[in-house]
Amino acid sequence: MWANATFADDVAAGAQVSLDGMQLAQTDLTLEQFVNEPVGSAIPEPVLAPEVVPIVAPTRIALLLPTRSEGLVHVANAVRAGFMAAWQHEPANIVVNLVETGDVPQDVLIAYQQAAAGADIVVGPLTRSGVTAIVQSHAVVKPTIALAQPEASEAGLSPGLLAMGLSVEDEARQIAALNGSGKSAMKAVAISTGVSWQRRAAAAFVSAWRGMGLQAEAVELPMNGGFIDGNGLLELRNRLQSARPALLFVALDAAQTVQLRLAIGGEVTTYGISQLNPHAREDWATATPLLDLEGVRLLDMPWQLQADHAAVMTYPHLPANPEQRRSTDIERLYALGIDAYRVAHNIALRQTDFTIDGVTGKLTVHFGSGTPRFERTLQPAIYHEGVVRPLDPQ
């Protein structure tokens, strides 16, 4: 189950010096010479033994990724590349071992148990179903940094597990908090299609909005031939004219949001999650501006938005394929790998409460006594002249 490639630092170790019989004889002769000298003679300085440097065993990190899954091998390799890029920048006294799995939850669980038996920290799994299987089996026996969220019903049930995966639900909740906190009367409409991630994002926004005592409703638009159904858009336009919401939350991608705006106009302030940003940061220079999204606000990670961010400038980027456009999802998973190593590194140093200005956002971590807590604050952005540009945090 363990991959053959192991990456490690050389561990510096001091050797204790002892005196053999010949050295003792020489020392005795030297001492006799000074004993026979007058009392007033100079006394030699004592010879100090060299300081002994203890050997510190390296921290062993198991990186648990679904590289044996045909459907997930590319995303697993992106996370692995980011993780190793961060390790190469700051290897410390850490050994990283790749533990390969498939995508079947039982396979992931078995691999996790083997990884935990031979490691000090486990990073992974990468799938929601894999994390849920580990939590439900009460298998967490070593500090574990999951790269996905468990099912909502299982969240917070494993004291040794910190979930730091990228989450559309967390993005939706952050948008709700940014716009609804402290407000007394503000109606919002959350718009999605029947796609799973869109439904989850819309539901998270509505729940958070209502949790602040505000009005919110969810609208699910039907699809037809890969596009939002025109009749559904017409019905939505009439509904919005009657309801007059102060804010639209769109759990949609950029192409769908263009279609939405062409149908309903841009009068209502519109917010969305990172899926509204269809290009890697470097590719916007040659991309066609999306002028129909002018003024739409969103959240995304510094890796996708801020070339001058200190951490973004620190780590190498994935090599570009000249024959195709960069995948924004692969870029985000590469960035997740970078931040996952940085969190693991701090835990290896036995830090329990810390913050990191990461490439995926500002990270706040508690991994001491009690339930682990993780929070990622993303970077606000806006479409300006058809291009996504970062905003100052609100």
XYZ file of C-alpha atoms in Angstrom:
394
model
C 0.000 0.000 0.000
C 2.974 2.318 0.563
C 4.549 3.901 -2.522
C 8.259 3.279 -3.088
C 9.156 6.969 -3.250
C 10.012 8.441 0.112
C 11.130 12.027 0.638
C 13.131 12.908 3.757
C 15.650 15.342 5.159
C 19.045 14.215 6.377
C 18.814 14.179 10.163
C 21.770 15.829 11.863
C 23.029 13.871 14.855
C 25.920 14.494 17.252
C 28.155 11.602 18.259
C 29.210 11.197 21.902
C 32.999 11.106 22.309
C 34.455 8.595 24.771
C 38.073 8.048 25.835
C 39.694 4.703 25.040
C 42.524 3.139 27.012
C 45.304 4.924 25.145
C 43.688 8.307 25.709
C 43.428 7.567 29.431
C 47.092 6.651 29.582
C 48.089 9.858 27.848
C 45.887 11.853 30.203
C 47.429 10.204 33.243
C 50.904 11.099 32.063
C 49.889 14.673 31.491
C 48.364 14.992 34.930
C 51.518 13.576 36.584
C 53.580 16.267 34.888
C 51.507 19.028 36.527
C 51.384 17.299 39.935
C 55.192 17.431 40.176
C 55.310 21.140 39.303
C 55.423 23.908 42.019
C 52.084 25.103 43.414
C 52.467 28.489 41.826
C 52.581 27.121 38.324
C 49.737 27.804 35.889
C 46.841 25.341 36.034
C 45.639 24.191 32.618
C 42.108 25.015 31.476
C 39.732 22.051 31.771
C 38.859 20.366 28.493
C 35.090 20.390 27.892
C 33.475 17.392 26.249
C 31.617 18.223 23.045
C 27.901 18.867 23.437
C 25.799 15.854 22.570
C 23.031 16.641 20.044
C 20.096 14.237 20.481
C 18.796 12.431 17.429
C 15.247 13.595 16.698
C 13.169 11.132 14.743
C 11.465 12.655 11.699
C 7.717 13.213 11.656
C 6.149 10.699 9.271
C 3.274 12.050 7.158
C 1.123 9.679 5.116
C -0.475 11.395 2.110
C -3.612 9.347 1.353
C -4.839 9.986 -2.202
C -7.025 8.124 -4.746
C -4.299 7.744 -7.379
C -5.635 4.271 -8.296
C -9.010 5.739 -9.287
C -9.334 6.331 -13.022
C -11.787 9.164 -12.435
C -9.814 10.867 -9.655
C -6.169 10.293 -10.552
C -5.779 13.750 -12.130
C -7.169 15.631 -9.136
C -5.164 13.406 -6.773
C -1.966 14.194 -8.677
C -2.728 17.923 -8.479
C -3.067 17.754 -4.690
C 0.080 15.651 -4.457
C 2.043 18.134 -6.601
C 0.992 21.048 -4.407
C 1.775 19.145 -1.225
C 5.255 18.212 -2.417
C 5.945 21.737 -3.700
C 5.292 23.039 -0.193
C 7.387 20.232 1.346
C 10.305 21.043 -0.946
C 10.090 24.696 0.097
C 10.156 23.819 3.818
C 11.009 20.130 4.353
C 11.932 20.513 8.051
C 12.357 17.083 9.686
C 9.460 15.482 7.847
C 9.147 12.311 5.782
C 6.262 12.116 3.279
C 4.914 8.789 2.044
C 2.227 8.432 -0.613
C -0.498 5.929 0.247
C -2.498 5.058 -2.868
C -6.187 4.166 -2.814
C -9.115 3.794 -5.157
C -12.400 5.635 -4.715
C -14.486 2.915 -3.007
C -15.107 3.933 0.637
C -14.134 0.505 2.033
C -10.861 0.597 0.084
C -10.172 4.079 1.439
C -10.906 2.934 4.995
C -8.493 -0.012 4.778
C -5.776 2.195 3.280
C -6.327 4.780 6.007
C -5.938 2.176 8.767
C -2.668 0.940 7.257
C -1.426 4.505 6.808
C -2.240 5.463 10.391
C -0.355 2.411 11.693
C 2.881 3.619 10.107
C 2.615 7.401 10.309
C 2.458 10.198 12.848
C 0.046 12.341 10.788
C -2.319 11.324 7.978
C -3.321 13.822 5.275
C -6.426 12.637 3.383
C -8.735 11.208 2.175
C -9.722 13.436 -0.728
C -13.343 12.289 -1.161
C -16.398 13.071 0.950
C -17.412 9.403 0.984
C -13.941 8.355 2.132
C -13.881 10.833 5.008
C -17.391 9.779 6.040
C -16.379 6.079 6.063
C -13.449 6.832 8.377
C -15.563 8.902 10.747
C -18.375 6.336 10.886
C -15.882 3.534 11.607
C -14.256 5.484 14.478
C -10.931 4.758 12.775
C -9.151 8.015 13.637
C -6.237 7.103 15.895
C -3.624 9.578 14.604
C -3.898 13.306 13.845
C -5.713 13.419 10.521
C -6.127 16.301 8.072
C -9.024 15.395 5.777
C -9.072 17.030 2.348
C -12.864 16.854 2.060
C -15.790 17.438 4.347
C -17.656 14.459 5.851
C -21.391 14.200 5.410
C -23.129 16.863 7.499
C -24.509 14.287 9.949
C -20.975 13.077 10.734
C -19.278 16.468 11.112
C -17.538 17.082 14.420
C -17.694 13.456 15.586
C -13.944 12.655 15.411
C -11.765 14.607 17.880
C -8.574 13.781 15.946
C -9.819 14.803 12.502
C -9.497 18.282 11.001
C -11.506 18.740 7.778
C -10.021 21.433 5.504
C -11.417 20.501 2.105
C -12.668 23.074 -0.373
C -16.393 23.488 0.233
C -19.066 25.255 -1.806
C -21.227 25.223 1.318
C -18.600 27.154 3.276
C -18.319 29.686 0.452
C -22.098 30.167 0.450
C -22.183 30.636 4.206
C -19.377 33.208 4.034
C -21.319 35.200 1.417
C -24.391 35.119 3.654
C -22.380 36.346 6.636
C -20.708 39.138 4.641
C -24.005 40.519 3.370
C -26.568 39.694 6.044
C -24.769 40.073 9.352
C -26.273 42.912 11.364
C -29.135 43.473 8.932
C -32.719 43.525 10.217
C -34.720 43.215 6.996
C -33.145 41.998 3.783
C -34.683 39.466 1.427
C -32.537 37.172 -0.705
C -33.222 34.599 -3.406
C -30.842 31.662 -3.957
C -30.791 30.311 -7.520
C -29.493 26.921 -8.634
C -30.171 24.082 -11.058
C -30.578 20.426 -10.092
C -26.799 19.798 -10.086
C -25.723 18.387 -6.710
C -23.077 20.981 -5.806
C -25.418 23.817 -6.791
C -28.228 22.468 -4.635
C -25.859 22.127 -1.681
C -24.527 25.674 -2.079
C -28.016 27.191 -2.373
C -29.276 25.254 0.654
C -26.271 26.372 2.731
C -26.852 30.022 1.808
C -30.584 29.887 2.600
C -29.950 28.177 5.947
C -27.301 30.729 6.952
C -29.442 33.673 5.786
C -32.492 32.481 7.695
C -30.298 31.756 10.696
C -29.687 35.510 10.943
C -33.448 36.145 11.064
C -33.665 37.235 7.410
C -35.961 36.152 4.603
C -34.661 33.805 1.912
C -36.126 31.473 -0.676
C -34.551 28.957 -3.017
C -35.377 28.687 -6.725
C -34.244 25.654 -8.747
C -34.188 26.284 -12.483
C -34.798 23.420 -14.934
C -32.224 22.591 -17.621
C -32.912 21.835 -21.259
C -30.196 20.628 -23.636
C -27.365 21.859 -21.428
C -28.870 25.335 -20.972
C -31.226 26.810 -18.400
C -34.775 26.362 -19.647
C -36.145 29.572 -21.188
C -39.601 29.172 -19.633
C -37.987 28.746 -16.235
C -36.066 31.995 -16.719
C -39.232 33.849 -17.768
C -41.040 32.582 -14.682
C -38.097 33.625 -12.501
C -38.085 37.142 -13.964
C -41.758 37.582 -13.127
C -41.180 36.182 -9.658
C -38.320 38.584 -8.936
C -40.341 41.567 -10.133
C -42.988 40.651 -7.577
C -40.696 39.661 -4.677
C -38.152 42.511 -5.136
C -35.245 40.849 -3.303
C -32.274 42.934 -2.200
C -29.786 40.237 -3.180
C -29.443 37.271 -5.520
C -27.193 34.372 -4.592
C -26.355 32.378 -7.717
C -25.106 28.842 -7.140
C -24.253 28.651 -10.842
C -21.198 28.622 -13.070
C -20.186 31.586 -15.225
C -21.906 30.456 -18.429
C -25.194 29.828 -16.620
C -24.984 33.186 -14.879
C -24.477 34.931 -18.226
C -27.689 33.292 -19.445
C -29.458 34.300 -16.227
C -28.384 37.941 -16.475
C -29.425 38.200 -20.117
C -32.898 37.036 -19.092
C -33.477 39.010 -15.882
C -31.095 41.981 -16.175
C -28.545 43.219 -13.676
C -30.607 45.459 -11.427
C -30.406 43.189 -8.352
C -27.057 42.898 -6.582
C -25.697 39.441 -7.398
C -23.209 37.275 -5.502
C -21.747 33.882 -6.330
C -19.103 31.383 -5.283
C -15.736 30.536 -6.843
C -17.333 28.585 -9.710
C -18.248 31.981 -11.175
C -14.538 32.407 -12.011
C -13.941 30.248 -15.113
C -10.261 31.069 -15.737
C -6.961 30.617 -13.953
C -5.431 33.945 -12.993
C -2.791 33.854 -15.742
C -5.369 33.083 -18.448
C -7.509 36.178 -17.928
C -4.960 38.213 -19.900
C -5.996 36.458 -23.117
C -9.577 35.458 -22.240
C -12.648 37.060 -23.778
C -14.131 39.507 -21.207
C -17.492 38.435 -19.789
C -19.139 41.835 -19.989
C -22.588 40.408 -19.203
C -21.336 39.679 -15.658
C -20.251 43.254 -14.957
C -20.667 44.057 -11.272
C -21.287 40.471 -10.156
C -19.423 39.738 -6.909
C -17.905 36.443 -5.839
C -15.406 34.749 -3.555
C -12.309 32.851 -4.648
C -8.888 31.960 -3.277
C -5.775 34.161 -3.441
C -4.139 31.577 -5.758
C -6.721 32.490 -8.397
C -6.845 36.234 -7.769
C -3.735 37.810 -6.265
C -0.420 37.656 -8.106
C 1.233 39.835 -5.432
C 0.088 37.726 -2.473
C 3.153 36.683 -0.434
C 2.302 32.979 -0.324
C 1.212 32.884 -3.977
C 4.615 34.268 -4.989
C 6.430 31.701 -2.833
C 5.384 28.465 -4.515
C 5.861 27.293 -8.115
C 2.835 27.013 -10.362
C 1.784 23.953 -12.297
C 3.406 23.821 -15.740
C 1.031 25.068 -18.419
C -0.025 22.860 -21.303
C 0.226 25.057 -24.421
C -2.486 22.986 -26.127
C -5.223 23.595 -23.581
C -6.472 26.111 -21.041
C -5.627 25.621 -17.399
C -8.344 23.917 -15.362
C -9.492 26.151 -12.527
C -10.482 23.101 -10.461
C -7.020 21.556 -10.881
C -5.420 24.883 -9.918
C -7.549 25.065 -6.762
C -6.698 21.486 -5.785
C -2.988 22.170 -6.316
C -3.351 25.155 -3.974
C -5.194 22.926 -1.471
C -2.193 20.594 -1.473
C 0.112 23.506 -0.628
C -1.984 24.645 2.313
C -2.531 21.068 3.511
C 1.222 20.636 3.919
C 1.528 23.955 5.739
C -1.176 22.931 8.213
C 0.431 19.489 8.678
C 3.811 21.125 9.235
C 2.423 23.294 12.026
C 0.740 20.295 13.648
C 4.043 18.401 13.421
C 5.553 21.277 15.432
C 2.810 20.637 18.033
C 1.113 23.966 17.462
C -2.504 23.824 18.576
C -3.900 27.267 17.679
C -2.514 29.073 14.657
C -3.379 31.104 11.588
C -1.908 30.876 8.096
C -2.186 33.424 5.304
C -2.622 30.619 2.814
C -2.938 30.344 -0.932
C -6.522 29.082 -0.521
C -7.471 31.830 1.950
C -6.797 32.940 5.498
C -6.781 29.761 7.581
C -7.612 29.575 11.280
C -6.871 26.242 12.963
C -7.509 24.791 16.406
C -6.136 21.276 16.817
C -5.602 20.856 20.527
C -8.027 19.688 23.180
C -11.667 19.322 22.218
C -13.166 19.276 18.748
C -10.814 20.467 15.983
C -11.907 23.682 14.283
C -10.983 24.983 10.850
C -12.053 28.150 9.092
C -11.067 29.432 5.655
C -11.785 33.067 4.745
C -11.811 33.569 0.992
C -10.912 36.662 -1.026
C -13.762 38.893 -2.299
C -13.723 39.738 -6.009
C -15.848 41.494 -8.630
C -16.324 41.435 -12.387
C -14.889 44.720 -13.663
C -14.730 45.360 -17.394
C -15.600 41.699 -17.840
C -12.640 40.386 -15.840
C -12.538 39.009 -12.286
C -10.546 41.360 -10.049
C -9.834 41.122 -6.303
C -11.484 43.540 -3.881
C -10.340 44.796 -0.518
C -11.799 42.550 2.211
C -15.054 43.932 3.632
